[in-house]
PDB file of C-alpha atoms in Angstrom:
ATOM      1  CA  UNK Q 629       5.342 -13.435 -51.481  1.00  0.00           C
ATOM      2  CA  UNK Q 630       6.923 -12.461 -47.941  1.00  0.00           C
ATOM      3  CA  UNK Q 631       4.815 -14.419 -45.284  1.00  0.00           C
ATOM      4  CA  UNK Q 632       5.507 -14.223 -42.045  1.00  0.00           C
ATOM      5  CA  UNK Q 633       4.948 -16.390 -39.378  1.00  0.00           C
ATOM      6  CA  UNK Q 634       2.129 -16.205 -37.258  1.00  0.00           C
ATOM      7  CA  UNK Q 635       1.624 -17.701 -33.767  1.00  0.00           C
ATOM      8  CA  UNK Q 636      -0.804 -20.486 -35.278  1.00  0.00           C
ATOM      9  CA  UNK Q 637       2.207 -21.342 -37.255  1.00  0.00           C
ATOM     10  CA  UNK Q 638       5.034 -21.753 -34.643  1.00  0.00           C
ATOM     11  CA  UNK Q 639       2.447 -23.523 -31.911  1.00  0.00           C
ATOM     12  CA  UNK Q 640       1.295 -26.153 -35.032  1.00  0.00           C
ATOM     13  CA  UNK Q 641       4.259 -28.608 -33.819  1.00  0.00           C
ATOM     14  CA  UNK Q 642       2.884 -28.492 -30.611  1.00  0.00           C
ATOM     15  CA  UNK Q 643      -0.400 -29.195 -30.748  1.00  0.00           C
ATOM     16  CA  UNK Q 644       0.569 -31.780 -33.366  1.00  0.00           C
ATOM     17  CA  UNK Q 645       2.750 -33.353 -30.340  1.00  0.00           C
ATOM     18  CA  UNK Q 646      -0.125 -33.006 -27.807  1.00  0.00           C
ATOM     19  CA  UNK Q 647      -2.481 -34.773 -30.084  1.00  0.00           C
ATOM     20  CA  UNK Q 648      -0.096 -37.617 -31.021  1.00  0.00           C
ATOM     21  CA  UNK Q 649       0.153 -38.392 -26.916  1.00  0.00           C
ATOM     22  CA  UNK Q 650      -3.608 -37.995 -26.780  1.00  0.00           C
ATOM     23  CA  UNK Q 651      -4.073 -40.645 -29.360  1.00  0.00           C
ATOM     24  CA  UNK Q 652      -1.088 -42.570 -27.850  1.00  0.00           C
ATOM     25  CA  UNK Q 653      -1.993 -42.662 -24.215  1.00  0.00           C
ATOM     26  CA  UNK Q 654      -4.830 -44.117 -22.872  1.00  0.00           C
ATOM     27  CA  UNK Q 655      -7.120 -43.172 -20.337  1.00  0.00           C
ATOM     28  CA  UNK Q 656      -5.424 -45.656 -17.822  1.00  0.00           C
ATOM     29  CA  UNK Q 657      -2.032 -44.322 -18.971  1.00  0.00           C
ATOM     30  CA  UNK Q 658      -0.522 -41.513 -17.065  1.00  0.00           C
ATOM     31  CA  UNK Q 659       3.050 -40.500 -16.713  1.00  0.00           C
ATOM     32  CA  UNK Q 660       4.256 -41.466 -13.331  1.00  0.00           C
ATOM     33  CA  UNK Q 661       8.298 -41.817 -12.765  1.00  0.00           C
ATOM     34  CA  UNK Q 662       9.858 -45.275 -11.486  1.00  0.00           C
ATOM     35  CA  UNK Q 663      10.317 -45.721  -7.912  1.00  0.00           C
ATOM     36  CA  UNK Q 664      14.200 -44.719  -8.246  1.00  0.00           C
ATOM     37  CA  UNK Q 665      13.435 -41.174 -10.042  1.00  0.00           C
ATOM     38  CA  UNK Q 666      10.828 -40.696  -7.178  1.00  0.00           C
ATOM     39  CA  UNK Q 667      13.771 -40.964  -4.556  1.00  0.00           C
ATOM     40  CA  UNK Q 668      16.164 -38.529  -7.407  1.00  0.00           C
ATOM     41  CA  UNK Q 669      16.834 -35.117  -6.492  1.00  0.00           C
ATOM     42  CA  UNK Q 670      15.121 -32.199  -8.341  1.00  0.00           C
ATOM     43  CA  UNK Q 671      15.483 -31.652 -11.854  1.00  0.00           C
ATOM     44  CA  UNK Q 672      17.973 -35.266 -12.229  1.00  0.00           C
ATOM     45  CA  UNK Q 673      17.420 -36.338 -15.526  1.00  0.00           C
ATOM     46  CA  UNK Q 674      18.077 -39.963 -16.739  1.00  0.00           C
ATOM     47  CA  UNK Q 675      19.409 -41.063 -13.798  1.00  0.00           C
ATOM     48  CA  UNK Q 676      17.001 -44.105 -13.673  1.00  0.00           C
ATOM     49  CA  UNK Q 677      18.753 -47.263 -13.036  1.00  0.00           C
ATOM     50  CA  UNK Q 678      16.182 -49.658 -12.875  1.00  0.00           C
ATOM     51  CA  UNK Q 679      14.591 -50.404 -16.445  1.00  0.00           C
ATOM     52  CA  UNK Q 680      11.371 -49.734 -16.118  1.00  0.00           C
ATOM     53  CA  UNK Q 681       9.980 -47.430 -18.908  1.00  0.00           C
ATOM     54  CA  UNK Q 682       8.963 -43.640 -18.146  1.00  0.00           C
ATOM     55  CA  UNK Q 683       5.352 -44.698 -18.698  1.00  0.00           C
ATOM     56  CA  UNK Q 684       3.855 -46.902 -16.156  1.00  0.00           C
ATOM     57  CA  UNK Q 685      -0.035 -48.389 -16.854  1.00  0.00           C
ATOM     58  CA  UNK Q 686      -1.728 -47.042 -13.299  1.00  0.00           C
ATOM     59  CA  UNK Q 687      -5.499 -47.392 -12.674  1.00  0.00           C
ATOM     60  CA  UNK Q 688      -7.049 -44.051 -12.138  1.00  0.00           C
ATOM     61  CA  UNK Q 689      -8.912 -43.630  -8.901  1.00  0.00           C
ATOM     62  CA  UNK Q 690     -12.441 -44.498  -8.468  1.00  0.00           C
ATOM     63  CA  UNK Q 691     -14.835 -41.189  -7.951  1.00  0.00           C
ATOM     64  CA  UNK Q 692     -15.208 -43.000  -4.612  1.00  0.00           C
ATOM     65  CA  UNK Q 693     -11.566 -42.900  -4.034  1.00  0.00           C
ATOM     66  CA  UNK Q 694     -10.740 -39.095  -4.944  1.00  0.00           C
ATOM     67  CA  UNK Q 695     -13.738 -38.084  -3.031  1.00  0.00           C
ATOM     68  CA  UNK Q 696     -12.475 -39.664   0.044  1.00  0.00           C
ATOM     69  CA  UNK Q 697      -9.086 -38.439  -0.396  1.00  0.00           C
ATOM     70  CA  UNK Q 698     -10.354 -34.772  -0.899  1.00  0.00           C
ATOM     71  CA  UNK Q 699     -12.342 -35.528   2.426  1.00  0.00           C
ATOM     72  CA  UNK Q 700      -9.302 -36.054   4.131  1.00  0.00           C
ATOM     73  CA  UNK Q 701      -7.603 -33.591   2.904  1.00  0.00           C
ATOM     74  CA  UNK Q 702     -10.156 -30.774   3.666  1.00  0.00           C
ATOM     75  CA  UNK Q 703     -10.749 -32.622   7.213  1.00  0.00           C
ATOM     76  CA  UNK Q 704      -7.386 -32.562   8.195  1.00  0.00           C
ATOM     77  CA  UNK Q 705      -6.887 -28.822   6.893  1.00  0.00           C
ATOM     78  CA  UNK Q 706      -9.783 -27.859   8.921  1.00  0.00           C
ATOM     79  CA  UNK Q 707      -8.289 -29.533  11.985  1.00  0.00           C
ATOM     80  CA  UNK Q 708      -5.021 -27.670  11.428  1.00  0.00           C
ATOM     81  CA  UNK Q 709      -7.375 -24.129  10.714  1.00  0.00           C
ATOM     82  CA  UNK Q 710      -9.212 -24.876  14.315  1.00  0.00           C
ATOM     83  CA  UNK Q 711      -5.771 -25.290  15.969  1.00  0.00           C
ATOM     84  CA  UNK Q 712      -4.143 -22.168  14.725  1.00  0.00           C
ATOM     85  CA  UNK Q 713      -7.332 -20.291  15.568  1.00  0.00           C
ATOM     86  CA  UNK Q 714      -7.378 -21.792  19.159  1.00  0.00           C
ATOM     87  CA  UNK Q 715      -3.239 -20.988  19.538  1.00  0.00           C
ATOM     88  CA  UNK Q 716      -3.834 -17.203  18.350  1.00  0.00           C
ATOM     89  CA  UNK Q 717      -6.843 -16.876  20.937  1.00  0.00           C
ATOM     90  CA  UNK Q 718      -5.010 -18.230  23.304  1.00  0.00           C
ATOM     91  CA  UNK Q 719      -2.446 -15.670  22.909  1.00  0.00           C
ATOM     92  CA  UNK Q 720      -4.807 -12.754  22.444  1.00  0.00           C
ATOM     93  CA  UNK Q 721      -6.217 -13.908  25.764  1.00  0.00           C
ATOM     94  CA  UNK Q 722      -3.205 -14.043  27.898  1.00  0.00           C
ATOM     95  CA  UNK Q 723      -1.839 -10.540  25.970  1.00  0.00           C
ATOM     96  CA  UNK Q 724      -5.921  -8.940  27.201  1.00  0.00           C
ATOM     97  CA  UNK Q 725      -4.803 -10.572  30.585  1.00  0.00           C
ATOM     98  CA  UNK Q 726      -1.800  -8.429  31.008  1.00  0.00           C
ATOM     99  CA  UNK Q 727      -3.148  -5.036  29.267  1.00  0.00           C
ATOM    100  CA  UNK Q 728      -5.827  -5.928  32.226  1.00  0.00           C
ATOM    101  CA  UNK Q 729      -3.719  -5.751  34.861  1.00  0.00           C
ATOM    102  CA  UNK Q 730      -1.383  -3.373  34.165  1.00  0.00           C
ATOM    103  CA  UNK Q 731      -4.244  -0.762  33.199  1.00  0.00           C
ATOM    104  CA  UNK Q 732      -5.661  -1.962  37.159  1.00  0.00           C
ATOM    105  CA  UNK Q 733      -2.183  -0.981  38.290  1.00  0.00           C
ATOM    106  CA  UNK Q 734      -2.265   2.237  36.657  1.00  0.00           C
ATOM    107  CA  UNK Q 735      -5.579   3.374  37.851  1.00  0.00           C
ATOM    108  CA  UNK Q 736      -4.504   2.503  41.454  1.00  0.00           C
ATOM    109  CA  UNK Q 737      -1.394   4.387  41.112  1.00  0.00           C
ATOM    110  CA  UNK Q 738      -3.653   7.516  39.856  1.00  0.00           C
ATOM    111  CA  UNK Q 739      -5.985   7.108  42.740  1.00  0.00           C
ATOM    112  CA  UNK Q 740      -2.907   7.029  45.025  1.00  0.00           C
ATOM    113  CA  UNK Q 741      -1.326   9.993  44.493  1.00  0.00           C
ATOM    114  CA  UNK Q 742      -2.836  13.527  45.158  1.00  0.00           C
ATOM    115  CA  UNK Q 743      -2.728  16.464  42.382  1.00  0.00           C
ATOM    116  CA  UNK Q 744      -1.622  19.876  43.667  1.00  0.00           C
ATOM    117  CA  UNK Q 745      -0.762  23.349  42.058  1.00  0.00           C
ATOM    118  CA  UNK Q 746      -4.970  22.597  40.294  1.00  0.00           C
ATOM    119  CA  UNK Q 747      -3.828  19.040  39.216  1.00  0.00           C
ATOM    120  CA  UNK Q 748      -0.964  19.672  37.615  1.00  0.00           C
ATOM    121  CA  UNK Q 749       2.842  18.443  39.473  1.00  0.00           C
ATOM    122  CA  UNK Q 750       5.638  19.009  37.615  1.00  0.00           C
ATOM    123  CA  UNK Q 751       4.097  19.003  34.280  1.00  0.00           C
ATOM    124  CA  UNK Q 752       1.793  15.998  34.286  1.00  0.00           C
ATOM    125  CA  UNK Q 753      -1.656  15.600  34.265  1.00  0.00           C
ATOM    126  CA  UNK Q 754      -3.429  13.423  36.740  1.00  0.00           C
ATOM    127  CA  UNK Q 755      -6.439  13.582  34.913  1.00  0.00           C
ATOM    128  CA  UNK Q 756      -6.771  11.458  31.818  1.00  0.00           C
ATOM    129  CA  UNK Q 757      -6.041  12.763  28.565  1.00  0.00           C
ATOM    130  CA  UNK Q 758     -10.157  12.546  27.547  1.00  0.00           C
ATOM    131  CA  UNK Q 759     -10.925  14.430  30.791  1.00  0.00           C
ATOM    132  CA  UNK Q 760      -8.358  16.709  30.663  1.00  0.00           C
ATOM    133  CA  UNK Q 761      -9.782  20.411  29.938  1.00  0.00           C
ATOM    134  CA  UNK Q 762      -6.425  22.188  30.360  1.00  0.00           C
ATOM    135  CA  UNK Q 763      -5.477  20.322  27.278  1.00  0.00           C
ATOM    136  CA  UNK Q 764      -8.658  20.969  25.517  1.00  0.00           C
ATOM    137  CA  UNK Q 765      -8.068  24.233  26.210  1.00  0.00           C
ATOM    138  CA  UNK Q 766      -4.876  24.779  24.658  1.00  0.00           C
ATOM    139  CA  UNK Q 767      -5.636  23.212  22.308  1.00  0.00           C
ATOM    140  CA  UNK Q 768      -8.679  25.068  21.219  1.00  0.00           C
ATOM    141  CA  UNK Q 769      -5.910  28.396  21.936  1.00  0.00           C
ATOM    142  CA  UNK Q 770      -3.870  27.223  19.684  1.00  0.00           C
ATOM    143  CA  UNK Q 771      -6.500  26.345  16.674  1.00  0.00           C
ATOM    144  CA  UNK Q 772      -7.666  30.290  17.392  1.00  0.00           C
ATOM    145  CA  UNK Q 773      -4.236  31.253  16.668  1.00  0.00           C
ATOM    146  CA  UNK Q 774      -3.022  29.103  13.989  1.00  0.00           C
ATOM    147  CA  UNK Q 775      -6.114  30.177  11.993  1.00  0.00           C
ATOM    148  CA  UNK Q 776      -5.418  34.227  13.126  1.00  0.00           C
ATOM    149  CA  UNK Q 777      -1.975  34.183  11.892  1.00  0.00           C
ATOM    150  CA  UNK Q 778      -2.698  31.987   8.856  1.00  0.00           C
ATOM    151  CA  UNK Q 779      -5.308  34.783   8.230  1.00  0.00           C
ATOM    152  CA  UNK Q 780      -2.951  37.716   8.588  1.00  0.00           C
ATOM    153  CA  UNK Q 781      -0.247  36.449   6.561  1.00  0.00           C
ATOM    154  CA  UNK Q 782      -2.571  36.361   3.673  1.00  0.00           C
ATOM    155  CA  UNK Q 783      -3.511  39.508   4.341  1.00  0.00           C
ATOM    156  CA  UNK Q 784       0.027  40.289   4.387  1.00  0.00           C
ATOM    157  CA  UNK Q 785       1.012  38.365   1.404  1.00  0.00           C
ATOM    158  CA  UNK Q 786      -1.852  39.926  -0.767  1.00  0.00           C
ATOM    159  CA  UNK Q 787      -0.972  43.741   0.187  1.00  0.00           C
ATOM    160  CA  UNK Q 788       2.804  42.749  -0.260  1.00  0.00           C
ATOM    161  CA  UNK Q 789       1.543  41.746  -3.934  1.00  0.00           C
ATOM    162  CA  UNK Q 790      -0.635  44.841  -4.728  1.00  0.00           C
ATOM    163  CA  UNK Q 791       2.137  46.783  -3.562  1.00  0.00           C
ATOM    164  CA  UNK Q 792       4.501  45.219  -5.836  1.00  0.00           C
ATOM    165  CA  UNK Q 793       1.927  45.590  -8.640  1.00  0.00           C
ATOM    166  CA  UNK Q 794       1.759  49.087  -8.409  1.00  0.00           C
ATOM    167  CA  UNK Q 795       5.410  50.027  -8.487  1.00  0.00           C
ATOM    168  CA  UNK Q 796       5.702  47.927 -11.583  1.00  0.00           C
ATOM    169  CA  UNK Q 797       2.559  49.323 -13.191  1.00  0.00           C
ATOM    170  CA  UNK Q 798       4.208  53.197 -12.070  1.00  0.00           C
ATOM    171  CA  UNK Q 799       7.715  52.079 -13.425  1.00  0.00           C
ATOM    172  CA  UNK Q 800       6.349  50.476 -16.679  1.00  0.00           C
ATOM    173  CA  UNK Q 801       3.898  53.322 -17.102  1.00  0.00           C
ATOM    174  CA  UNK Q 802       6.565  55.943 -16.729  1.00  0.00           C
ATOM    175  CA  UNK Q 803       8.470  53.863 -19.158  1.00  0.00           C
ATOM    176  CA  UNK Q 804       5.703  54.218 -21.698  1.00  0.00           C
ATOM    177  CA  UNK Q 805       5.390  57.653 -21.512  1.00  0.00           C
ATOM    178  CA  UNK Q 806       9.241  58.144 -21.965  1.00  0.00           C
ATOM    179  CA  UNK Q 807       9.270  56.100 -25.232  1.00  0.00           C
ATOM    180  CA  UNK Q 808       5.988  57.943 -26.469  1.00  0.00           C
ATOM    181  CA  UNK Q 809       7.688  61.349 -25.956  1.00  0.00           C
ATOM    182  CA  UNK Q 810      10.824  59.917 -27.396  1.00  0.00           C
ATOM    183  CA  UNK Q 811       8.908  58.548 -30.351  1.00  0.00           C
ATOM    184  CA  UNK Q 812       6.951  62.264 -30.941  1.00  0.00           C
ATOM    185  CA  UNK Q 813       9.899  64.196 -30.804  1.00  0.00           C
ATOM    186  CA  UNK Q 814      11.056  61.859 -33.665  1.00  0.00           C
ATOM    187  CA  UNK Q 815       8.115  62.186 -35.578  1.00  0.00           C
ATOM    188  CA  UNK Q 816       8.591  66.016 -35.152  1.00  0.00           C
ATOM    189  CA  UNK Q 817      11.682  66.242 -36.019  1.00  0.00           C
ATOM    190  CA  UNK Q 818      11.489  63.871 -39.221  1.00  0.00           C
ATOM    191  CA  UNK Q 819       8.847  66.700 -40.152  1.00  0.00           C
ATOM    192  CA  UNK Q 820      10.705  69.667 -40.126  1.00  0.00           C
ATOM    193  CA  UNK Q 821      12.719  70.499 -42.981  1.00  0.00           C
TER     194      UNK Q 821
END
C-alpha cells in the first residue's frame, strides 16, 4: 500500500527529541551559555573558548525572587509611563499657551480695525466665520441652485431619453411595416400562378 506521510509522522522525531531533554534535564538544569558566548556577537556559533559545557546547573529563582524582580520591573516601567505622560503634558501645555496668545492677538487685531462697505474691505470678513450671515447666505444660494439645476438636468436628461425612444420606436416601427408588406407581396405572388 501507498501511505503517505502525515504531519504526526514527520513531527514524531521531534517530540521524541523534546522528551529525551525532558527526561535528561532536570528541573535545576536550564540552558544558559558560558560567560564568553554571553559577550559573542549574534548568531556566533562555537566560538566558546573556555571549556565549560553548554549546560550549566543554575538554581531557579525562589517565587520570592521572581516576584520581586517582576516588582521592579513593573515599578520602574510605571516610573518611565509617569514621565512620558508628564513630558507630553508639558508640551501640550506650552503648545495651549501659544494657541492662547496668538488667538488674544487676533481678537485685538479684529477689535482694532473698523469694517466698511457693510463689513466687508477688500474681500474679507471681519466677522467670524460662525457669525458671518453673508456667508450663510451664499451659501444657502448656492444649495437652492445646485439642487434647481440638478433638478432640471434630469428633467432634461429624461425628455432627451423619451425623445430618443420615440424616433427609434417610429424608425423600427416603420421598419416593421416595410418587411410585413415586403413579406405579403411575397406571399401573393408565390400564390398566383
Amino acid at each position: 500500500t501507498n501511505r503517505r506521510p502525515t504531519m504526526m509522522n514527520s513531527l514524531l522525531p521531534l517530540l521524541l527529541l523534546v522528551a529525551i531533554a525532558a527526561v535528561v534535564l532536570t528541573p535545576s538544569t536550564a540552558f544558559i551559555p558560558a560567560a564568553s558566548d554571553r559577550n559573542a556577537p549574534a548568531g556566533a556559533v562555537g566560538t566558546r573558548a573556555s571549556s565549560q559545557p553548554f549546560f550549566m546547573t543554575s538554581t531557579v529563582p525562589t517565587p520570592e525572587e521572581s516576584a520581586q524582580q517582576l516588582t521592579d520591573y513593573m515599578s520602574k516601567a510605571h516610573e518611565e509611563k509617569l514621565r512620558a505622560v508628564a513630558d507630553a503634558e508639558k508640551k501640550l501645555k506650552g503648545r495651549i499657551e501659544e494657541l492662547d496668545v496668538e488667538v488674544s492677538q487676533l481678537r485685538g487685531e479684529l477689535a482694532s480695525k473698523s469694517p466698511t462697505d457693510g463689513g466687508v474691505q477688500s474681500g474679507q470678513s471681519y466677522l467670524l466665520p460662525a457669525t458671518n450671515k453673508a456667508l450663510a447666505e451664499s451659501v444657502l444660494k448656492y444649495r437652492e441652485f445646485v439642487s434647481d439645476y440638478l433638478v432640471k438636468s434630469q428633467r432634461e436628461k429624461a425628455k432627451a431619453v423619451a425623445a430618443a425612444e420615440s424616433k427609434l420606436r417610429s424608425m423600427y416601427e416603420a421598419k416593421i411595416a416595410q418587411l410585413e408588406k415586403a413579406g405579403t407581396e411575397s406571399e401573393y405572388a408565390e400564390k398566383q400562378p
